PDB file of C-alpha atoms in Angstrom:
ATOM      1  CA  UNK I   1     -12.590  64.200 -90.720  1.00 73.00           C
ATOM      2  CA  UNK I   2     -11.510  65.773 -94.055  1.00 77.00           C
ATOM      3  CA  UNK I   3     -11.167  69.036 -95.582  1.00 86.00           C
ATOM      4  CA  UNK I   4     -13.731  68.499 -98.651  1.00 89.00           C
ATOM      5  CA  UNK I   5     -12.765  72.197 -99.668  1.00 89.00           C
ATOM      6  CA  UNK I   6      -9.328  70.630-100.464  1.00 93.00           C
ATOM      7  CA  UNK I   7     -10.578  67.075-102.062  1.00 93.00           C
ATOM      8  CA  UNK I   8     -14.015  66.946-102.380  1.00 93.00           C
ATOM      9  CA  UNK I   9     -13.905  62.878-102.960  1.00 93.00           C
ATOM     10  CA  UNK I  10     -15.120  60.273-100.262  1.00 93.00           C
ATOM     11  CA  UNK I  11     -12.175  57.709 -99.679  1.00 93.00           C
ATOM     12  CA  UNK I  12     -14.732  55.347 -99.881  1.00 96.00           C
ATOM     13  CA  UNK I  13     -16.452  52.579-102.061  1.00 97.00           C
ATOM     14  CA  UNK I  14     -19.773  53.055-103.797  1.00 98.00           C
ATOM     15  CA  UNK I  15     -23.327  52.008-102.502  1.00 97.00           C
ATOM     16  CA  UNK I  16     -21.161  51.813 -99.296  1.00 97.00           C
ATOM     17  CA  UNK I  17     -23.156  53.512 -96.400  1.00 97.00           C
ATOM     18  CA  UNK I  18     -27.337  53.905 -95.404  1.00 98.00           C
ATOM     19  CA  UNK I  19     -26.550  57.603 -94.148  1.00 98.00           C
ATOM     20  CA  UNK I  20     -23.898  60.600 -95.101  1.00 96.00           C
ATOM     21  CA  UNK I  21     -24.160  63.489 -92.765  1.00 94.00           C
ATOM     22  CA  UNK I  22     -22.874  66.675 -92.804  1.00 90.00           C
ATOM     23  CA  UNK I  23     -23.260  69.011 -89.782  1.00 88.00           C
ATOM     24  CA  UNK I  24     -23.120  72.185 -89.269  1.00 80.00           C
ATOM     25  CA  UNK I  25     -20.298  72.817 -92.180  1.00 83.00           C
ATOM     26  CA  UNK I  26     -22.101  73.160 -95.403  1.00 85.00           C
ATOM     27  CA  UNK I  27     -21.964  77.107 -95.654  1.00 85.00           C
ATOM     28  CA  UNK I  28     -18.032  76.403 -95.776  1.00 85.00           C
ATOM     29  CA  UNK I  29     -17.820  74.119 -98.706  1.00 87.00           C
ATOM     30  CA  UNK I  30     -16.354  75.965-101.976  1.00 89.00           C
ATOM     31  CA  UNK I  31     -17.842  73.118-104.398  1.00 92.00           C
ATOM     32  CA  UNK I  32     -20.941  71.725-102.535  1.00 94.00           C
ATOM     33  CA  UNK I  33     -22.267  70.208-105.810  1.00 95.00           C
ATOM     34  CA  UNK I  34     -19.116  67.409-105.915  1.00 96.00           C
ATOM     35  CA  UNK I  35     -19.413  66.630-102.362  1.00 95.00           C
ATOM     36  CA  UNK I  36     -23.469  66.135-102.982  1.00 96.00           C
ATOM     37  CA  UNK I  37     -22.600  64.034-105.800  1.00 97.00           C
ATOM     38  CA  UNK I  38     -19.930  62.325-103.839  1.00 96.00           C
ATOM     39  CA  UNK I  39     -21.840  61.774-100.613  1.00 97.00           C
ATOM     40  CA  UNK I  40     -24.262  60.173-103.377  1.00 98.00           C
ATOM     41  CA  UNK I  41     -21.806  58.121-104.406  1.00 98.00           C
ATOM     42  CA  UNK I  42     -21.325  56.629-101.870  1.00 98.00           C
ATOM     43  CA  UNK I  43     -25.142  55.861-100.984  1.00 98.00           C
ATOM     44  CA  UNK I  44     -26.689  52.396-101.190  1.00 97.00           C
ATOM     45  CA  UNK I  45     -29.720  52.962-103.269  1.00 95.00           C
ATOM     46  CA  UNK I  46     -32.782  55.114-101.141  1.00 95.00           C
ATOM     47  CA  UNK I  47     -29.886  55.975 -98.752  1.00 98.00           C
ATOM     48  CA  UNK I  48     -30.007  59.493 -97.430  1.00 98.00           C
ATOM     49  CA  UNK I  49     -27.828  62.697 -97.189  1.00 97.00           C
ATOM     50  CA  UNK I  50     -29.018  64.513 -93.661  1.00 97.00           C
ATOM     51  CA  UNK I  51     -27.479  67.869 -93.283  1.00 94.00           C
ATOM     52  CA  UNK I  52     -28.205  70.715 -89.902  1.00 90.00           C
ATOM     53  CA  UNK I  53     -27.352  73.913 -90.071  1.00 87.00           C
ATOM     54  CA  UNK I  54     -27.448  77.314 -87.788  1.00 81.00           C
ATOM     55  CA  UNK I  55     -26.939  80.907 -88.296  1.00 74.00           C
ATOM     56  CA  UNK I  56     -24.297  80.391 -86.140  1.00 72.00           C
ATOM     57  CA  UNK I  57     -20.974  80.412 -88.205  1.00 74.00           C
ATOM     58  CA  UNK I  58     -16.843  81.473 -88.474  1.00 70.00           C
ATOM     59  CA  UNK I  59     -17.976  84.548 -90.926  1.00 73.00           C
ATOM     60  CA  UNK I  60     -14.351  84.270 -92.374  1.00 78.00           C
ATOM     61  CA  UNK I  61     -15.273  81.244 -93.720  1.00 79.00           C
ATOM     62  CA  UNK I  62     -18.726  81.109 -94.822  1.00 78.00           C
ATOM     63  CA  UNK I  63     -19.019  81.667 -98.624  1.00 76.00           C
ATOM     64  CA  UNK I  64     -20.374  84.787 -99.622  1.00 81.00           C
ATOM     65  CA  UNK I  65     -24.324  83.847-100.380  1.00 82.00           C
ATOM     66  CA  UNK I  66     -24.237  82.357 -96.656  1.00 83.00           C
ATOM     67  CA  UNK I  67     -23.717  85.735 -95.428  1.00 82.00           C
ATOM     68  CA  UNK I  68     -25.918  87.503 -97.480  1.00 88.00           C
ATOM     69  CA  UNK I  69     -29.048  85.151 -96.939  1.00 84.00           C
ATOM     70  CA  UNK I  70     -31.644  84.352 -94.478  1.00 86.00           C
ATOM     71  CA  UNK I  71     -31.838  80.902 -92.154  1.00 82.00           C
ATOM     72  CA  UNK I  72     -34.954  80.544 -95.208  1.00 86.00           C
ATOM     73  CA  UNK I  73     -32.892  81.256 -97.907  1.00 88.00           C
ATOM     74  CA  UNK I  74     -30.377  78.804 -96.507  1.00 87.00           C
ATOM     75  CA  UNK I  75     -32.488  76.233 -96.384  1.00 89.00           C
ATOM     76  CA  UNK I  76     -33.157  76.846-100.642  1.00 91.00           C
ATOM     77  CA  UNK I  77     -29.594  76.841-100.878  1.00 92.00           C
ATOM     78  CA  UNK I  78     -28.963  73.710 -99.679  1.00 94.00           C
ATOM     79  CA  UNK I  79     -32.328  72.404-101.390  1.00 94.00           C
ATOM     80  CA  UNK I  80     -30.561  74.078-104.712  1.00 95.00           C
ATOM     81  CA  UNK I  81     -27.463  71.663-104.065  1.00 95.00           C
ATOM     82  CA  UNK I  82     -29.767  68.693-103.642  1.00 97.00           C
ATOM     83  CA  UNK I  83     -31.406  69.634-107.101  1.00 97.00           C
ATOM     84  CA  UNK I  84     -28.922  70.494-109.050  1.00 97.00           C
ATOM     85  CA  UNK I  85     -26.550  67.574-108.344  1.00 96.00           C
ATOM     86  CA  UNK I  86     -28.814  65.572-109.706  1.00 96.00           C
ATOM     87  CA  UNK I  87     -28.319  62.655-107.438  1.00 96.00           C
ATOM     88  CA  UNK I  88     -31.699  63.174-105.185  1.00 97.00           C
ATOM     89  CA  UNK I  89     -35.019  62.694-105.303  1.00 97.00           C
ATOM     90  CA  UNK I  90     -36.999  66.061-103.526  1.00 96.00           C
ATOM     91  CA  UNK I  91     -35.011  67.408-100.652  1.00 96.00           C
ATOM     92  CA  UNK I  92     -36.875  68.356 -97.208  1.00 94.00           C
ATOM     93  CA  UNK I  93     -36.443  70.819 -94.209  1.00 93.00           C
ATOM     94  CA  UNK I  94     -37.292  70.659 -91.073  1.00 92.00           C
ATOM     95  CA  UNK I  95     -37.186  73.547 -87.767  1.00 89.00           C
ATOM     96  CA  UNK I  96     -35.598  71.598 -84.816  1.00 87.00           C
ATOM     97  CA  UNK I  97     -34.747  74.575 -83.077  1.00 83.00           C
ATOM     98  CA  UNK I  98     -34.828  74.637 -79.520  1.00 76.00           C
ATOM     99  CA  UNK I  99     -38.163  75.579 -77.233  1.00 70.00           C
ATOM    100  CA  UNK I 100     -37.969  76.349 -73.705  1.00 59.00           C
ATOM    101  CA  UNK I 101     -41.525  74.628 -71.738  1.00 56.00           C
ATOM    102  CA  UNK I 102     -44.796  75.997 -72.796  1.00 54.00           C
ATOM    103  CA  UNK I 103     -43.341  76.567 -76.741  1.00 55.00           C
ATOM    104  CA  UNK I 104     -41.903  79.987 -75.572  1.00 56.00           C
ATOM    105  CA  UNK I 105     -38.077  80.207 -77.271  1.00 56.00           C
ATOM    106  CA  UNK I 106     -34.821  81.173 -75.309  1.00 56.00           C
ATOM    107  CA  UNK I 107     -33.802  84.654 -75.201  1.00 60.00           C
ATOM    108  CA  UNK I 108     -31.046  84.167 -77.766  1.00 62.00           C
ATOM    109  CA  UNK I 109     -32.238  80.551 -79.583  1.00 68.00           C
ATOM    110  CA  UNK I 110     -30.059  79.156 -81.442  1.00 78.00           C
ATOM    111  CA  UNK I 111     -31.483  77.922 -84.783  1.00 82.00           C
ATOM    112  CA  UNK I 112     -30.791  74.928 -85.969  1.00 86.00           C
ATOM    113  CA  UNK I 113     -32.350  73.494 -89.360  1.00 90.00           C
ATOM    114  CA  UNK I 114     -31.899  69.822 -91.167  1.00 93.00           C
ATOM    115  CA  UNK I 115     -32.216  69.210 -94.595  1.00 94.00           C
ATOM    116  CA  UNK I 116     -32.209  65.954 -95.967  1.00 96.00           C
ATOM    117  CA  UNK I 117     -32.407  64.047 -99.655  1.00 97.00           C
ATOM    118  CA  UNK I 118     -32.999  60.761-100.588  1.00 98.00           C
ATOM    119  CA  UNK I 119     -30.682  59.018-103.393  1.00 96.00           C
ATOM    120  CA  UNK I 120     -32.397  58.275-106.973  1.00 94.00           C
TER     121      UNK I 120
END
């Protein structure tokens, strides 16, 4: 665990890992592009970078877009970060969000979303 709003570097060697996940803790990060570009870093080649996230959040310490988008629009955000480190081939997003038998959702569902990106 690490506080990538402090140091956004990896303590770790290049092309060193098949998977870097982040979960549930990317509407907290205050430079999301150098942890994209470090979690690409430290990729092996066609590695991926899987991230889930939920409306659910510490409002306190969401950055401000976060608060003032939809699940949708969080789901471009992250996308945008993908993009515009420049690290990632095409980002995608998937729905996992819970279903109670018959496809009906629970009374209060929690959302939960993954996006994920390939390394160039």
């Amino acid at each position: 665990v690490a506080d990538l709003n402090k140091d956004p570097r990896l303590p770790y060697a290049d092309n060193a890992f098949d998977v870097v996940t982040c979960v549930v803790s990317i509407d907290y990060l205050n430079t999301p592009l150098e942890v994209f570009r470090e979690a690409a870093r430290v990729l092996r080649p066609g590695g991926r970078f899987i991230l889930s996230h939920s409306n659910r959040r510490f409002p306190s310490k969401a950055i401000a877009i976060w608060l003032q988008t939809s699940d949708l629009e969080h789901a471009f955000i992250i996308g945008s970060y993908f993009h515009y480190s420049g690290a990632f081939k095409p980002a995608f997003a998937k729905d996992i969000s819970p279903a109670l038998e018959g496809g009906f959702f629970a009374s209060d569902p929690i959302p939960m979303f993954i996006i994920a990106g390939e390394v160039k």
